[in-house]
mmCIF file of C-alpha atoms in Angstrom:
data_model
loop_
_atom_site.group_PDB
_atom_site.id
_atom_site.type_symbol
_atom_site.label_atom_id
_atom_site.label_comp_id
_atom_site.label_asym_id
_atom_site.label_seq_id
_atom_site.Cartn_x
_atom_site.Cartn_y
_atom_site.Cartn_z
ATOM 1 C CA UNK A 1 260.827 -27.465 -119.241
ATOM 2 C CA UNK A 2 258.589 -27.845 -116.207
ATOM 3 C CA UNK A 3 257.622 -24.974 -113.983
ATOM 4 C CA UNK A 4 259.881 -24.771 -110.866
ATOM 5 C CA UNK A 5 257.510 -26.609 -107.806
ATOM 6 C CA UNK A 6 259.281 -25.096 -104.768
ATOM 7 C CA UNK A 7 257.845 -21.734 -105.996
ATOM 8 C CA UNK A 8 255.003 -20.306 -105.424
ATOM 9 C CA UNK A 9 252.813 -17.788 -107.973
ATOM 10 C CA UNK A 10 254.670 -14.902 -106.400
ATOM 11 C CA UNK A 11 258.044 -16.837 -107.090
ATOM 12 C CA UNK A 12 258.711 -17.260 -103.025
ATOM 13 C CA UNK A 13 260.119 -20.158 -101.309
ATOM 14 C CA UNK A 14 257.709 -22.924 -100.534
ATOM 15 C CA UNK A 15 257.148 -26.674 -99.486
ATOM 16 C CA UNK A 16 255.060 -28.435 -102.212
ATOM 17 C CA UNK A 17 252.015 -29.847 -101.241
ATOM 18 C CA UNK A 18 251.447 -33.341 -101.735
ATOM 19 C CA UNK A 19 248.080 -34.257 -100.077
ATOM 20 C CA UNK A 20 246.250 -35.025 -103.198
ATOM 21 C CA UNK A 21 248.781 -36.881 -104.672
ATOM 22 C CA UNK A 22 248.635 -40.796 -104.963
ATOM 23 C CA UNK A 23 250.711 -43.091 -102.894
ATOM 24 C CA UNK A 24 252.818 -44.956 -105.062
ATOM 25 C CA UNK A 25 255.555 -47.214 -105.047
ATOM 26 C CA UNK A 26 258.557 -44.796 -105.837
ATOM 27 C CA UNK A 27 262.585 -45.543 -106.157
ATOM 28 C CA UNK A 28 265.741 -43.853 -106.667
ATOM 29 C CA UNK A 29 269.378 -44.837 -107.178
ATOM 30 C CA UNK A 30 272.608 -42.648 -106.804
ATOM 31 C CA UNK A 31 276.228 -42.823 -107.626
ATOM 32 C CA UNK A 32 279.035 -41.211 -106.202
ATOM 33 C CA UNK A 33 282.993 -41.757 -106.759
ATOM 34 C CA UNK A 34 285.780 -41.484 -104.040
ATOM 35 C CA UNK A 35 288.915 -40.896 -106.106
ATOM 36 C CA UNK A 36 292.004 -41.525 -104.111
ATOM 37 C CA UNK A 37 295.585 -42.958 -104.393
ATOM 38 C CA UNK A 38 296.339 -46.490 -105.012
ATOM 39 C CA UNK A 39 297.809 -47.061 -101.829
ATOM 40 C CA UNK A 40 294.652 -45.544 -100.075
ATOM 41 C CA UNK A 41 292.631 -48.128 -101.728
ATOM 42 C CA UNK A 42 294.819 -51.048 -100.874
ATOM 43 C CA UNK A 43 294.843 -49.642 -96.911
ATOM 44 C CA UNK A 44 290.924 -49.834 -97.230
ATOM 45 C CA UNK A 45 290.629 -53.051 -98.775
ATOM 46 C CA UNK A 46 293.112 -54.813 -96.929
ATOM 47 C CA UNK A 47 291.425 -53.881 -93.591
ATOM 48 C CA UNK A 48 294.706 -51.718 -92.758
ATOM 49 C CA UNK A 49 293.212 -48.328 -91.867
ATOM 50 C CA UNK A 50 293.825 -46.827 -88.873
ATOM 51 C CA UNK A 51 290.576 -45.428 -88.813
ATOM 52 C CA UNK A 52 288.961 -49.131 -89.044
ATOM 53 C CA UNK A 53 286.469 -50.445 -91.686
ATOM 54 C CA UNK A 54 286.074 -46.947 -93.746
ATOM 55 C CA UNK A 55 283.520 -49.229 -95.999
ATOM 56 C CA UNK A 56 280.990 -49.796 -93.233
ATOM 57 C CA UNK A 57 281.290 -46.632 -92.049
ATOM 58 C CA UNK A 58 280.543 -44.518 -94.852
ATOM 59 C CA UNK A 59 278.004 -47.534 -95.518
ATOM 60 C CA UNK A 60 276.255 -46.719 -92.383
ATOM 61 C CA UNK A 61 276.061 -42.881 -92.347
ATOM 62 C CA UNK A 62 274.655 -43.072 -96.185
ATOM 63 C CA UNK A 63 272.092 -44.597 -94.654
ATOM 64 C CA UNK A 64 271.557 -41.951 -91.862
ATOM 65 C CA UNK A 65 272.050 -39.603 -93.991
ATOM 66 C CA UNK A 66 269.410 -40.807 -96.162
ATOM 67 C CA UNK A 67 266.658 -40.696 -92.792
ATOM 68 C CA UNK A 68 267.705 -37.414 -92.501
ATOM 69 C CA UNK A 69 267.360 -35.614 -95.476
ATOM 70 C CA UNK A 70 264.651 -33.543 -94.546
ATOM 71 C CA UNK A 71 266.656 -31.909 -92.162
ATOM 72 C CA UNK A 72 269.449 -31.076 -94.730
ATOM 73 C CA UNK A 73 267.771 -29.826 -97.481
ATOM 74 C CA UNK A 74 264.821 -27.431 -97.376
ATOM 75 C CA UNK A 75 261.671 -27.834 -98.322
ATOM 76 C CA UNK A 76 262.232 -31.761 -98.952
ATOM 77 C CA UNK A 77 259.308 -33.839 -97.379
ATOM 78 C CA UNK A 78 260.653 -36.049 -94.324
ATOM 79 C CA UNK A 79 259.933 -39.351 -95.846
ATOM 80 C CA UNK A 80 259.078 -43.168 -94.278
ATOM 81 C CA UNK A 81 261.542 -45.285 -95.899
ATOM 82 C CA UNK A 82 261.337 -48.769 -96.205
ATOM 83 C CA UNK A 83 264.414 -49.238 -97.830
ATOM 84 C CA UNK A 84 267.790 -47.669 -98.000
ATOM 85 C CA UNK A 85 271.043 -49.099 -99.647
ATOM 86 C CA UNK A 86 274.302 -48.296 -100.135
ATOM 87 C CA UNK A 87 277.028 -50.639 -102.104
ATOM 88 C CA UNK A 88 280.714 -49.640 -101.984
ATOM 89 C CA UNK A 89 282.997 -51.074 -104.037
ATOM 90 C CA UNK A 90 287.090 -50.471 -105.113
ATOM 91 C CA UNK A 91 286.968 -49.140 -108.996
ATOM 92 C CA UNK A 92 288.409 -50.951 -111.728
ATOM 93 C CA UNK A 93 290.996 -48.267 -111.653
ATOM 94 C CA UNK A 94 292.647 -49.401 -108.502
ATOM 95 C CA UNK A 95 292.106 -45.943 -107.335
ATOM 96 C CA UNK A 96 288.261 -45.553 -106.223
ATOM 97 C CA UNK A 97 285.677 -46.633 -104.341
ATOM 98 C CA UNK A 98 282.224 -46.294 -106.423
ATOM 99 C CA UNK A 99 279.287 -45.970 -103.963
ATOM 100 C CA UNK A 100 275.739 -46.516 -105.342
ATOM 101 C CA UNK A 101 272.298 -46.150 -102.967
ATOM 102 C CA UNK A 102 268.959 -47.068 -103.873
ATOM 103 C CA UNK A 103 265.814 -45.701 -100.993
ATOM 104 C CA UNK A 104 262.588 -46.997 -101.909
ATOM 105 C CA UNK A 105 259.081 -46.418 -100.086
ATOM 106 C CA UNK A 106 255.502 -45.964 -100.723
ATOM 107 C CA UNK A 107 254.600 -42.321 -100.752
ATOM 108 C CA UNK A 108 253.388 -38.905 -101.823
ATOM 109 C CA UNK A 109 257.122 -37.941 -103.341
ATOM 110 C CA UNK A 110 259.961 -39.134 -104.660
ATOM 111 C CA UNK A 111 263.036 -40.397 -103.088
ATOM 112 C CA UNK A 112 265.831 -39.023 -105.463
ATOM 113 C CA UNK A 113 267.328 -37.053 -102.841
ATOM 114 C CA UNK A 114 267.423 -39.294 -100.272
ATOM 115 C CA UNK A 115 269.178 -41.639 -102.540
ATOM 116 C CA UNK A 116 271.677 -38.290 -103.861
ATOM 117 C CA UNK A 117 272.361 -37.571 -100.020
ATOM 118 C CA UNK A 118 273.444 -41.109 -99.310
ATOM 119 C CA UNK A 119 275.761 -41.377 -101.754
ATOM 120 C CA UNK A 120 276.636 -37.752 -101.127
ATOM 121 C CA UNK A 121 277.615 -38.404 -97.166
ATOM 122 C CA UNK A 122 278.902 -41.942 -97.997
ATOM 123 C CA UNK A 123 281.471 -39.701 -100.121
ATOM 124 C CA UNK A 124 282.244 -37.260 -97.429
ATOM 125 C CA UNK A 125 282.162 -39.738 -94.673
ATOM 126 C CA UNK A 126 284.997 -41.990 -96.841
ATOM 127 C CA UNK A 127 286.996 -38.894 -97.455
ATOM 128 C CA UNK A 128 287.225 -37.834 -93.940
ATOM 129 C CA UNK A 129 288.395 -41.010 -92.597
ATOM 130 C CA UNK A 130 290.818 -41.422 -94.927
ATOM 131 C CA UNK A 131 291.815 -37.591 -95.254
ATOM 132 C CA UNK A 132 294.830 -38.048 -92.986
ATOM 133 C CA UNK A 133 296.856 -40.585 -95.465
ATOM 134 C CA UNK A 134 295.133 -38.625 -98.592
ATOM 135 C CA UNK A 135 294.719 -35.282 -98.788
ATOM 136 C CA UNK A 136 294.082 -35.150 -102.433
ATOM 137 C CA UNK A 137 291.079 -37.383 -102.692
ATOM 138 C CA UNK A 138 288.246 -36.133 -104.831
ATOM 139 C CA UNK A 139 284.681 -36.655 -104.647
ATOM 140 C CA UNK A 140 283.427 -36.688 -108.072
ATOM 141 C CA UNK A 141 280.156 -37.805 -110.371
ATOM 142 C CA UNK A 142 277.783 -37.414 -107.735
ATOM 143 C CA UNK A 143 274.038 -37.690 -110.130
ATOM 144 C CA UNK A 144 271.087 -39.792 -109.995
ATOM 145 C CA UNK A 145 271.292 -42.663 -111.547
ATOM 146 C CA UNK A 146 267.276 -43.731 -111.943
ATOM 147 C CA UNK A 147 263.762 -43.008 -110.330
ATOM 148 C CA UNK A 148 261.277 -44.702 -110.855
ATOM 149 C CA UNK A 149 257.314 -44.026 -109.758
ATOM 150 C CA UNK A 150 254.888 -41.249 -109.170
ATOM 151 C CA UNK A 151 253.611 -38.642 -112.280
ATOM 152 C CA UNK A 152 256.305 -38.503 -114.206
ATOM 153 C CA UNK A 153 257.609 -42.283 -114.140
ATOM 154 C CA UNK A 154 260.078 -44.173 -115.193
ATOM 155 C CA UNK A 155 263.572 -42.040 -115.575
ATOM 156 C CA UNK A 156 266.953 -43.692 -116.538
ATOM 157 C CA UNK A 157 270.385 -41.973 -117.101
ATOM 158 C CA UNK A 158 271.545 -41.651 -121.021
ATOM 159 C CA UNK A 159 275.382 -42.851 -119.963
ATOM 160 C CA UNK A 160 277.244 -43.755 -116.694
ATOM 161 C CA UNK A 161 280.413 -41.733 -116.598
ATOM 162 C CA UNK A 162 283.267 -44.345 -115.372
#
């Protein structure tokens, strides 16, 4: 296992330093899963939310979320994206929405939690405009899914849960 980076020798808190590190192209992608009740799911499909289009919505503030990472979780780098993605979709199941992200740039440092906050505030965002008709929604399989670029490479997950 690789030493812990956000720690210095004395084992205190600290930004990593990426000056001497190469720009490269680098690339993450992110899954989360709304589960809900059927009827939620139809309501959001059909366009009959009260709320409006919870889709573009949480579509939008995965994105936001995404330029703001740096200001949710310490010590991450604030990064210039040039691309940020999010996909929603009704499950299979006729009881989810699956959201996947992808953020790409060239940088200094990876993107994988850029890409694991946007799916991660997609998934909050969907479950608060829907928490009035649902109360027992969960949010559930939030993991990276890929990243791609820098030192260590290429990474893939072994298995996607459904």
């Amino acid at each position: 296992m690789s030493k812990l980076t956000h720690l210095d020798e004395k084992g205190e808190a600290r930004m990593v330093d990426v000056t001497e590190k190469a720009v490269t192209e680098r690339e993450a992608r992110a899954e989360a899963t709304v589960r809900m009740l059927p009827e939620t799911l139809r309501m959001i499909v059909d366009g009959e939310h009260p709320k409006g289009d919870v889709l573009a919505t949480a579509r939008i503030a995965g994105i936001m979320a995404a330029k703001k990472t740096h200001d949710l979780i310490p010590l991450c780098h604030a990064l210039n994206l040039t691309s940020t993605k999010v996909l929603l979709s009704a499950g299979a199941d006729g009881a989810s929405v699956h959201i996947e992200t992808r953020c790409k740039l060239s940088g200094q440092t990876g993107v994988e939690m850029e890409a694991l906050t946007a799916a991660s505030v997609a998934a909050l965002t969907l479950y608060d405009m829907c928490k009035a008709v649902d109360k027992g929604m969960v949010v559930d399989n939030v993991r990276l899914l890929e990243k791609k670029g820098g030192r260590s490479g290429h990474w893939l997950a072994e298995t996607t849960p459904s």
